[in-house]
XYZ file of C-alpha atoms in Angstrom:
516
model
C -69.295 -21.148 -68.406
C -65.596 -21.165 -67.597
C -62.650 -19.433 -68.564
C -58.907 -18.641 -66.614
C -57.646 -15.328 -65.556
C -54.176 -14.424 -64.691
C -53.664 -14.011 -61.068
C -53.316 -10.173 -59.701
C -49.691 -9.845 -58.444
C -49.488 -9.526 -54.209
C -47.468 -7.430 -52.088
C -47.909 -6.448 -48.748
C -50.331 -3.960 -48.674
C -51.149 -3.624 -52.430
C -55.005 -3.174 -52.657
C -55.714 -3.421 -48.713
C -58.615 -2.108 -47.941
C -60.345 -2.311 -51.823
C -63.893 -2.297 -51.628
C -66.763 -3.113 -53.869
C -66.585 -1.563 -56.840
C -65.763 -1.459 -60.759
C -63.073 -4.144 -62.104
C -61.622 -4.105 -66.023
C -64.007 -5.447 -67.863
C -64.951 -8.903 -66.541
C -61.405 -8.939 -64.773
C -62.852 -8.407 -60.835
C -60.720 -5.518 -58.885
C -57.561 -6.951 -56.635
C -58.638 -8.815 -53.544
C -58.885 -6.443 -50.594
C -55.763 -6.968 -48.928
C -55.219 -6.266 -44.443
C -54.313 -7.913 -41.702
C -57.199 -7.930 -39.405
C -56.661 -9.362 -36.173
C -57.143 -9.407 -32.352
C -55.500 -10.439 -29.532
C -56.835 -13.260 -27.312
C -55.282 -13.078 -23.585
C -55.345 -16.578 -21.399
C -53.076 -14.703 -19.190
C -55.352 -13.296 -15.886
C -58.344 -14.683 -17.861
C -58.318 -11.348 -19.767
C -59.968 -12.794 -22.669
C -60.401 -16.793 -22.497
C -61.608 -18.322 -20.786
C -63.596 -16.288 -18.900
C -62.741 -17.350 -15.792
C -60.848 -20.732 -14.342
C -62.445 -24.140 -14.030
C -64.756 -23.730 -16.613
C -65.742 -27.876 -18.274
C -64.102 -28.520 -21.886
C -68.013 -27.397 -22.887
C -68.025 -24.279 -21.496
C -64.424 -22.934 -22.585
C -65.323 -24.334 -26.249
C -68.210 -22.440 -26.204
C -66.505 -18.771 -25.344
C -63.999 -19.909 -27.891
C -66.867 -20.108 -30.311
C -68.557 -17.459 -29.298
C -65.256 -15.550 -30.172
C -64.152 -16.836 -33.337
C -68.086 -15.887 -34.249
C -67.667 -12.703 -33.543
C -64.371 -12.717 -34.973
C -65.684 -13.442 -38.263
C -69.304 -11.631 -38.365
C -66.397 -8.630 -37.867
C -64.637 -9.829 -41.070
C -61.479 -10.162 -39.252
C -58.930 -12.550 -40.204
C -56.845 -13.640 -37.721
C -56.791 -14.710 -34.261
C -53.500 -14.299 -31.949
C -54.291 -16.408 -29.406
C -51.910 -16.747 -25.919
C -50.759 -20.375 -25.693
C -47.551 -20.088 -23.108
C -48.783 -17.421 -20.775
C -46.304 -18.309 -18.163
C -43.752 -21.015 -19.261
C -47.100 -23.142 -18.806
C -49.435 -24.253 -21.602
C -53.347 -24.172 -22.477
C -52.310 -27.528 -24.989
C -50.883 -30.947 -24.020
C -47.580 -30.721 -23.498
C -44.554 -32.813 -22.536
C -42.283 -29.717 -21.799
C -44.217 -27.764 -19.713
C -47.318 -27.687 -17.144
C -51.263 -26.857 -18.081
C -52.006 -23.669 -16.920
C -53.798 -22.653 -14.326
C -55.996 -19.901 -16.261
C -57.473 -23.355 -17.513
C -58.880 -24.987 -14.553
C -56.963 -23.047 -11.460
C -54.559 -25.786 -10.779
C -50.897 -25.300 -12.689
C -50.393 -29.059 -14.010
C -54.496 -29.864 -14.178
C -56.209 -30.683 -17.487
C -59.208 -29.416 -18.539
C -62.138 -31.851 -17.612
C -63.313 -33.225 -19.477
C -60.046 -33.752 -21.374
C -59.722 -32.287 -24.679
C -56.990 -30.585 -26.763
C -58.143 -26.364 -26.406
C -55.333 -25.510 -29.012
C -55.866 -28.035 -31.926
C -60.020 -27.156 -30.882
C -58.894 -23.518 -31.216
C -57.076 -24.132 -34.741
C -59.776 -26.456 -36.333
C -62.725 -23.939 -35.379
C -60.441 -20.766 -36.421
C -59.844 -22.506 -40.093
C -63.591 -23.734 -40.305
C -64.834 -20.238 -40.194
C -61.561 -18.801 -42.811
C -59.781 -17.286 -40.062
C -55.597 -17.423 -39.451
C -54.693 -18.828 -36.013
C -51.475 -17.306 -34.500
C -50.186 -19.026 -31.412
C -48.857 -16.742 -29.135
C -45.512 -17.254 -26.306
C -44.539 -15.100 -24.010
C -40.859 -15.720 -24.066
C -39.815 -15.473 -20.465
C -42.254 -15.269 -18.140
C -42.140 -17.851 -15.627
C -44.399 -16.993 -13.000
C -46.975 -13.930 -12.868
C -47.793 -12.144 -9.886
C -51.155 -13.066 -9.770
C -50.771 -16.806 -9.659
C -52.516 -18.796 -7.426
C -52.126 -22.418 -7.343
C -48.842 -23.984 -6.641
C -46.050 -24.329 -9.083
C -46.708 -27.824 -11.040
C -43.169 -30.609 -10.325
C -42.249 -30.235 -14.220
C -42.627 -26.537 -14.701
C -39.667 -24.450 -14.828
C -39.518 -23.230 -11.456
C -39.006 -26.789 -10.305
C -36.810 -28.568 -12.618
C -34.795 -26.064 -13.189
C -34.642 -23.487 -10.988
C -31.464 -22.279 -11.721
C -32.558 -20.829 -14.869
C -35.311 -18.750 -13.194
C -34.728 -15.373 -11.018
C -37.139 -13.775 -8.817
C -37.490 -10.192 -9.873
C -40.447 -8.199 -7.834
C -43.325 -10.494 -7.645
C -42.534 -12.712 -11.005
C -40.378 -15.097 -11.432
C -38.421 -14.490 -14.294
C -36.177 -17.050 -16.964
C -32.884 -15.427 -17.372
C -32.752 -14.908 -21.231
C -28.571 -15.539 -20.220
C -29.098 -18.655 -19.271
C -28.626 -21.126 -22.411
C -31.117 -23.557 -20.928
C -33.820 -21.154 -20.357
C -33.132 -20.083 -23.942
C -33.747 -23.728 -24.909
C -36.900 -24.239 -23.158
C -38.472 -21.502 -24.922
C -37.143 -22.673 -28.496
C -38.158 -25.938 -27.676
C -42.223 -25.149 -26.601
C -42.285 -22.656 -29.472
C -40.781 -25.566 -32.192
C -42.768 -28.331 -30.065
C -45.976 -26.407 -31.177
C -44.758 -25.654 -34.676
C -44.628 -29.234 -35.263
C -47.592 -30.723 -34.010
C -50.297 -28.042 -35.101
C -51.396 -26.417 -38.033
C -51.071 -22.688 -37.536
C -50.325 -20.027 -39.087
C -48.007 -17.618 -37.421
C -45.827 -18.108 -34.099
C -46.082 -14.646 -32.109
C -44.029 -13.064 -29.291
C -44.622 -10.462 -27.003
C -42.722 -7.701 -25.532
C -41.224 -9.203 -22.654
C -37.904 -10.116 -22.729
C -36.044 -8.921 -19.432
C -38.277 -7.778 -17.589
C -40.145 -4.112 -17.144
C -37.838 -2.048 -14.724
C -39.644 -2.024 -11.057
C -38.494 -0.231 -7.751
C -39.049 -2.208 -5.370
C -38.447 -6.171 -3.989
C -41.934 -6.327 -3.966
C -43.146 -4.324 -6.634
C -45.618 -5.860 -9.338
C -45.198 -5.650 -13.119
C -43.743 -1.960 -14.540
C -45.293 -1.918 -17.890
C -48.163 -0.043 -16.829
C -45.371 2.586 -15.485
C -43.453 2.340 -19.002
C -46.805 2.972 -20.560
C -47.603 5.915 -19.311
C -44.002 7.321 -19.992
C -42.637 7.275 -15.662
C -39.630 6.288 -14.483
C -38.812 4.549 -11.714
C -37.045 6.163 -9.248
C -34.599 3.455 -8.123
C -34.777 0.583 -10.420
C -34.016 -2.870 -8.843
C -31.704 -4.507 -11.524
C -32.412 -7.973 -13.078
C -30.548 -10.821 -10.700
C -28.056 -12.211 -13.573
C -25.152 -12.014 -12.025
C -23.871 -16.161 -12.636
C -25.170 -15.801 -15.772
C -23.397 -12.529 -16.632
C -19.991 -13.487 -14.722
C -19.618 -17.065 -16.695
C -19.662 -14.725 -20.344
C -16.966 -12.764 -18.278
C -15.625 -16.037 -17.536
C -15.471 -17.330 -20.925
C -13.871 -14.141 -22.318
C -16.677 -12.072 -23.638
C -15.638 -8.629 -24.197
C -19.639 -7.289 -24.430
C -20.575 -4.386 -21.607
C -23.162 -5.852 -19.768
C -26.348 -3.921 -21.510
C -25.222 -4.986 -25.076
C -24.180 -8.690 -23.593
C -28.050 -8.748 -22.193
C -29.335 -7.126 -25.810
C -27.188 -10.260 -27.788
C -28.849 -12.740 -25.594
C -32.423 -11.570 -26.858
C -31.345 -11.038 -30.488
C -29.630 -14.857 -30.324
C -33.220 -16.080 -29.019
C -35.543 -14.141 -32.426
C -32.987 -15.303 -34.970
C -33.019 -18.929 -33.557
C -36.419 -18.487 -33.601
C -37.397 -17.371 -36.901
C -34.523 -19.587 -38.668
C -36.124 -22.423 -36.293
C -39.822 -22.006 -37.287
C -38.935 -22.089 -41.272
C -36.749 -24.859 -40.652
C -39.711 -26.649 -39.723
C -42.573 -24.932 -41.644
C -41.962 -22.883 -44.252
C -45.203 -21.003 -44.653
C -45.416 -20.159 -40.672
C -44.996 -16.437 -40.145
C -43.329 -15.168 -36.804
C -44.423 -12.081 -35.868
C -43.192 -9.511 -32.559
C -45.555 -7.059 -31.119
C -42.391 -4.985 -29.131
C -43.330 -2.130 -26.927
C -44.121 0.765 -29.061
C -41.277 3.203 -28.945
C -37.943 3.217 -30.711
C -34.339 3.392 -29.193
C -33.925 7.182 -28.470
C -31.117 7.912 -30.463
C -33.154 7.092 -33.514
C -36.679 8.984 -32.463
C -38.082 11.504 -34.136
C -38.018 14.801 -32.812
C -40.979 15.044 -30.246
C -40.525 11.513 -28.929
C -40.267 10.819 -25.305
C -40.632 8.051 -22.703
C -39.859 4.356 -22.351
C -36.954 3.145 -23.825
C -37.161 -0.691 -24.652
C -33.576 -0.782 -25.796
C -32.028 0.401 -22.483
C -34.669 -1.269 -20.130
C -35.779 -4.240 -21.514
C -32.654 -5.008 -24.066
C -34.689 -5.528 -27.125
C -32.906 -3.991 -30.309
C -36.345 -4.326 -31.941
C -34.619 -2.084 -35.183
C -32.018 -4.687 -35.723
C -34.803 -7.763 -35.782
C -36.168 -5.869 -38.159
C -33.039 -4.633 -40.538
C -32.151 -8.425 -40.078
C -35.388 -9.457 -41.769
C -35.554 -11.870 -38.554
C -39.267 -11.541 -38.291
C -42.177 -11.742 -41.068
C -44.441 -8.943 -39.133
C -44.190 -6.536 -36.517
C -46.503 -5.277 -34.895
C -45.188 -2.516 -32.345
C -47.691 -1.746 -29.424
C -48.755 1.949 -30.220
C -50.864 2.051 -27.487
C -51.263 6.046 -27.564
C -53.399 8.492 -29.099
C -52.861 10.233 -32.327
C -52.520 13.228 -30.550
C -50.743 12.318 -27.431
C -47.699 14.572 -26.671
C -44.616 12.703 -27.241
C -45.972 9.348 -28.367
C -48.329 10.157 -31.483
C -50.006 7.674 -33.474
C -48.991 8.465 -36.566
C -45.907 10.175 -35.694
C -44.701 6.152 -34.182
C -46.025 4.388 -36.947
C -44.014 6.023 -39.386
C -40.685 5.915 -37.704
C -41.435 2.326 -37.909
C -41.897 2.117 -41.134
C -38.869 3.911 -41.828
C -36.439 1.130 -40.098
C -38.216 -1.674 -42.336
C -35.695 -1.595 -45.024
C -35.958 -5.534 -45.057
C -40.036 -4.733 -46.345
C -41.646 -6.963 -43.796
C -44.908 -6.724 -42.542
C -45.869 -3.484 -40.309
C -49.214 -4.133 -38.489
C -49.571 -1.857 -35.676
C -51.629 -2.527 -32.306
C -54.212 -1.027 -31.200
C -54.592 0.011 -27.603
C -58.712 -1.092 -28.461
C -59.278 -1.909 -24.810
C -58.971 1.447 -23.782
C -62.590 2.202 -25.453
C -64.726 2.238 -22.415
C -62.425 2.053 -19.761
C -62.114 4.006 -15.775
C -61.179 6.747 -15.217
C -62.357 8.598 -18.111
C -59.323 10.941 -18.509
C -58.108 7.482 -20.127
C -60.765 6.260 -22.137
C -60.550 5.986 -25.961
C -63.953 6.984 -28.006
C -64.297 4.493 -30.810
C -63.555 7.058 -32.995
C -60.148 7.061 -32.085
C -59.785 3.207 -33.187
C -61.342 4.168 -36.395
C -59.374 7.081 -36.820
C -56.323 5.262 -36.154
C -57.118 2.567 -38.556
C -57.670 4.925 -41.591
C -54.119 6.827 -40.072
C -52.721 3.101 -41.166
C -54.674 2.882 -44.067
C -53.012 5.794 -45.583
C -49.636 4.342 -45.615
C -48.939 1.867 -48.309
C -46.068 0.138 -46.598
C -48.478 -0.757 -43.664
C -51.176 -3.898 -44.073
C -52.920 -4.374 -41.384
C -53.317 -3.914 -37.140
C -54.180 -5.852 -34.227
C -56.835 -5.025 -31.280
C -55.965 -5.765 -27.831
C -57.544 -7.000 -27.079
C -60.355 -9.314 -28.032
C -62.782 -8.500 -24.740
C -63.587 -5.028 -25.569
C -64.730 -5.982 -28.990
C -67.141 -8.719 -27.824
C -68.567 -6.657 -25.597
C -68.849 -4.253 -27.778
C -68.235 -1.237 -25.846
C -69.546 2.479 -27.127
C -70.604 0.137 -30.339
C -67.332 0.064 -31.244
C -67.566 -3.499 -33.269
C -70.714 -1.960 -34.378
C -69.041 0.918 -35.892
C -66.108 -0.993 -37.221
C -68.455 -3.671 -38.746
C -69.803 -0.625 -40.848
C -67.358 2.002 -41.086
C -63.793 0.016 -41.260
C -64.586 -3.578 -41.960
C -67.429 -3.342 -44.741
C -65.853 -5.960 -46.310
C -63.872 -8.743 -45.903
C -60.483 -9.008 -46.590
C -57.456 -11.200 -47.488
C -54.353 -11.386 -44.975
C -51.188 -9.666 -47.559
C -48.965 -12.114 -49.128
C -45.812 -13.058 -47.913
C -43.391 -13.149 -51.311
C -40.371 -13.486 -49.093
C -41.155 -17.119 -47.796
C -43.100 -18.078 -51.160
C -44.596 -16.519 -54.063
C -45.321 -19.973 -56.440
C -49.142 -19.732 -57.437
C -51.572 -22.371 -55.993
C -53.524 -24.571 -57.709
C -57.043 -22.669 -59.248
C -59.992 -24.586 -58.027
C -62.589 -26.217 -59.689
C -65.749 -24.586 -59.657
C -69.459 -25.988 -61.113
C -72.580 -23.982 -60.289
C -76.050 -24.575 -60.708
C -79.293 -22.313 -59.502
C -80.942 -23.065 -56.377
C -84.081 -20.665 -55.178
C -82.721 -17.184 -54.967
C -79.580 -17.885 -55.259
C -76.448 -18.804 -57.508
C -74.878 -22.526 -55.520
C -71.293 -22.475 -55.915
C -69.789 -26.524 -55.331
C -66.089 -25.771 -54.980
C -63.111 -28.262 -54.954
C -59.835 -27.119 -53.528
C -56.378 -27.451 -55.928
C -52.846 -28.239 -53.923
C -52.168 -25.907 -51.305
C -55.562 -24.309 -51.497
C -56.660 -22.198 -48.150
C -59.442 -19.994 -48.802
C -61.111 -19.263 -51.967
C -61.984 -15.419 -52.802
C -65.518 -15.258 -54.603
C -66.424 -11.938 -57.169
C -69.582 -11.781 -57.590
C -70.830 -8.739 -60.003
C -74.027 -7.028 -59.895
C -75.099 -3.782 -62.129
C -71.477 -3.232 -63.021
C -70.299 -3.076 -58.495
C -68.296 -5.723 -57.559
C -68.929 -7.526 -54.355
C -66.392 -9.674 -52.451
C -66.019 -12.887 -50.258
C -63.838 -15.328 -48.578
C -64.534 -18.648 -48.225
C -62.978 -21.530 -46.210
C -60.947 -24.455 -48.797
C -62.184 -26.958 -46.318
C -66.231 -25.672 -47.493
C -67.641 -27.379 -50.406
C -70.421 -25.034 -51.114
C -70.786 -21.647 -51.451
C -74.473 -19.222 -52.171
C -73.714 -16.000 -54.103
C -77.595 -14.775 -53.483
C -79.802 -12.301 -55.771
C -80.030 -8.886 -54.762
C -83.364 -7.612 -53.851
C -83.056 -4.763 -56.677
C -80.633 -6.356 -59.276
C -81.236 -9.443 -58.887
C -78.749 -12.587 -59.947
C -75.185 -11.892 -59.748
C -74.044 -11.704 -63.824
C -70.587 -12.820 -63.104
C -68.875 -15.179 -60.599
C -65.132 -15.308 -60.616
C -63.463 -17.302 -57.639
C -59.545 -17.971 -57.224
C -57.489 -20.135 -54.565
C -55.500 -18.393 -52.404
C -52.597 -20.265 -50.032
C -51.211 -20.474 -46.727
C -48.592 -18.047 -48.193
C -51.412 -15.368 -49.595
C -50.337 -16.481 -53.062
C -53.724 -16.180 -55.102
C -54.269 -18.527 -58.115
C -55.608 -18.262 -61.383
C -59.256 -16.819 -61.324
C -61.968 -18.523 -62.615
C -64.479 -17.267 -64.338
C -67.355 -19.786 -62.688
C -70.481 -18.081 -64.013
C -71.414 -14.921 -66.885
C -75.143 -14.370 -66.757
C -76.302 -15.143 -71.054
């Protein structure tokens, strides 16, 4: 039996975290509705792979093994590190492979394959998003090893790059290092199909005290100064604005060079692709004229020149995703007491979805450690504000090991069932095609053979049983879909299954099976 249903209407965070339960009539409740995601670091090997100079078998295999997990979770979306230092983990005629690969800058893996188009055809197989993440202006980490490749940054254009402590550092005043990163991030747009382009938090540089100092985000984390911060080395940069007769004091000048890159960017990436979200994940606290009262430490505006309040007045990003790496009771920087000022400067209604500091579960020393509880907690904290749909766990190591049973835990407590990323009206709100659905019994179970309409992405499957609800996603690019009995009520008395799009935009719903 068949039959249409109008299409729920989507906003971002309408009917989140719905679970199984009654609908109206044989309408089915809204879809569940979050952005659930983690973090995947190539960066250090934090994440993937594992270590360097793994074969193309081996790193496929973690990246499996991940996207598995990610999925038995019912996460979402993956945010996976593509530029971790002006390099690349994907073929690339701007810049170099990276060594986190196979521990030679420049080297492919062996034997040769594509790890980003691997990563985005195995992500969409199992239903998941794939965001590819840049880090915007990082040119060389401290921690590098093999020597700089002839065509990375460093070498062909050196004057573009500064040293600062032990990085090496692009000079966001430098047009041409400005360039390089809109090209790689447009480059990558073009040729693959993913979902969201995502930037970190490092624009200038974290404030160190010392020539030879390492990174100072750790510092900035944990709300300490430096004593005697060693300025960023932009002096031609700064003195040919002078030159040219800019009348902008050198912090705001620095500030309009990072807020030039993220609006070239986002006008850039819909340019190409309309339905690509760009998210930012900014250091967590707000400019400190604008905190609440209570709110100390770090200020990103003054130190690293990112007016992340004006991206987001601007509307020049489709999510952000501040790092609230605190707990919800930590003096000064509380959970909740972050995440709502947040909230507060979206007046454009973009996405909010937080990160989570998840890595801290399990951790040395213990004064620092997170319990899982504190993830959980922190989740719900969310949860409870409508305006926010979804978070992000960095990173992606401490839920595949599991640590406490965290996954364990959210796989019960937080992620009972799966969930739909929120729609994104702003960039597109037409309705997809509904899909054709025929079904026919085989053994214990109700066989679903689905066909895709235009613009189809995932299908979401109702299934009814004894009046509850149950819910599922379900990959466009998979024919065939099992809604099995239930050991007590047996057959599912009503299937329903819509489309949804790239956008979130859900379809018609189909009613695909009533029990007579």
């Amino acid at each position: 039996m068949s039959g249409l249903f109008s299409a729920c209407t989507t906003t971002p965070g309408a009917g989140k975290i719905a679970t199984a339960g009654a609908g109206d009539g044989d309408m089915p409740p809204p879809a569940p509705r979050e952005f659930r995601a983690a973090w995947v670091s190539t960066v250090a090997n934090i994440d993937w792979p594992s270590k360097q100079n793994l074969n193309a078998a081996q790193q496929q295999a973690e990246a499996i093994a991940i996207l598995d997990r990610a999925k038995a979770l019912n996460l979402n979306a993956i945010i996976l590190q593509v530029r971790p230092s002006a390099d690349a983990i994907y073929p690339s005629q701007i810049e170099p492979w990276s060594e986190y690969l196979t521990g030679a800058q420049g080297k492919p893996p062996q034997p040769w394959y594509d790890p980003l188009k691997f990563w985005v055809t195995q992500a969409h197989a199992r239903g998941l998003e794939l965001h590819a993440w840049f880090n915007p202006y990082r040119a060389r980490h401290n921690i590098a090893r093999s020597p700089a490749a002839p065509n990375h940054i460093t070498r062909s254009n050196p004057a573009a790059v500064k040293t600062y402590g032990k990085f090496e550092w692009m000079d966001p005043g430098e047009e041409s290092a400005v360039k390089q990163t809109l090209d790689v991030v447009l480059d990558v747009v073009r040729r693959y199909d993913i979902d969201g382009v995502h930037i970190d938090d490092y624009f200038y540089p974290y404030p160190i005290e010392a020539p030879n100092a390492a990174a100072g985000n750790e510092t900035a984390l944990n709300g300490k100064a430096a004593k005697a911060e060693l300025d960023f080395p932009d002096e031609p940069s700064w003195q040919r604005y002078l030159a040219l007769g800019g009348k902008l004091d050198r912090a705001s000048w620095r500030r309009q060079n990072v807020n030039h890159l993220i609006q070239a960017m986002y006008e850039g990436i819909h340019k190409e692709k309309s339905w690509v979200r760009f998210g930012i994940s900014p250091f967590g606290l707000g400019r400190p004229d604008r905190r609440p009262p209570g709110v100390t430490g770090f200020s990103q505006y003054d130190k690293l020149y990112a007016d992340a309040e004006t991206w987001l007045q601007n509307g020049w990003l489709d999510y952000f995703t501040p790092q609230l790496y605190w707990s919800i009771k930590q003096p000064g920087q509380a959970y909740d007491v972050l995440l709502d000022y947040w909230l507060g400067q979206n007046s454009q209604g973009r996405h909010v979805w937080p990160g989570l500091y998840t890595s801290r579960v399990g951790i040395a020393p213990p004064a620092k450690d997170y319990q899982p509880q504190e993830i959980i907690d922190q989740i719900a904290i969310t949860r409870s504000r409508p305006s926010a749909g979804g978070h992000v766990h960095f990173s992606m190591v401490a839920l595949m090991e599991n640590r406490k049973g965290l996954s364990d835990q959210l796989r019960t407590v937080s992620y009972a069932t799966p969930a739909l990323v929120p729609a994104t009206p702003w960039l597109g709100k037409d309705k997809p095609e509904a899909p054709s659905v025929a079904v026919t019994r085989k053994g214990s179970a109700l066989r679903l053979k689905l066909a895709p309409g235009k613009g189809d992405s995932l299908y979401a499957v109702w299934s009814r049983y004894g009046g509850q609800w149950r819910f599922a996603v379900v990959p466009a690019g998979q024919n065939e879909w099992l809604v099995g009995d239930d050991a007590t009520l047996g057959a599912a008395d009503l299937v329903v299954v819509s489309a949804v799009d790239r956008l979130g935009n859900e379809s018609a719903r189909v009613m695909a099976w009533k029990k007579a």
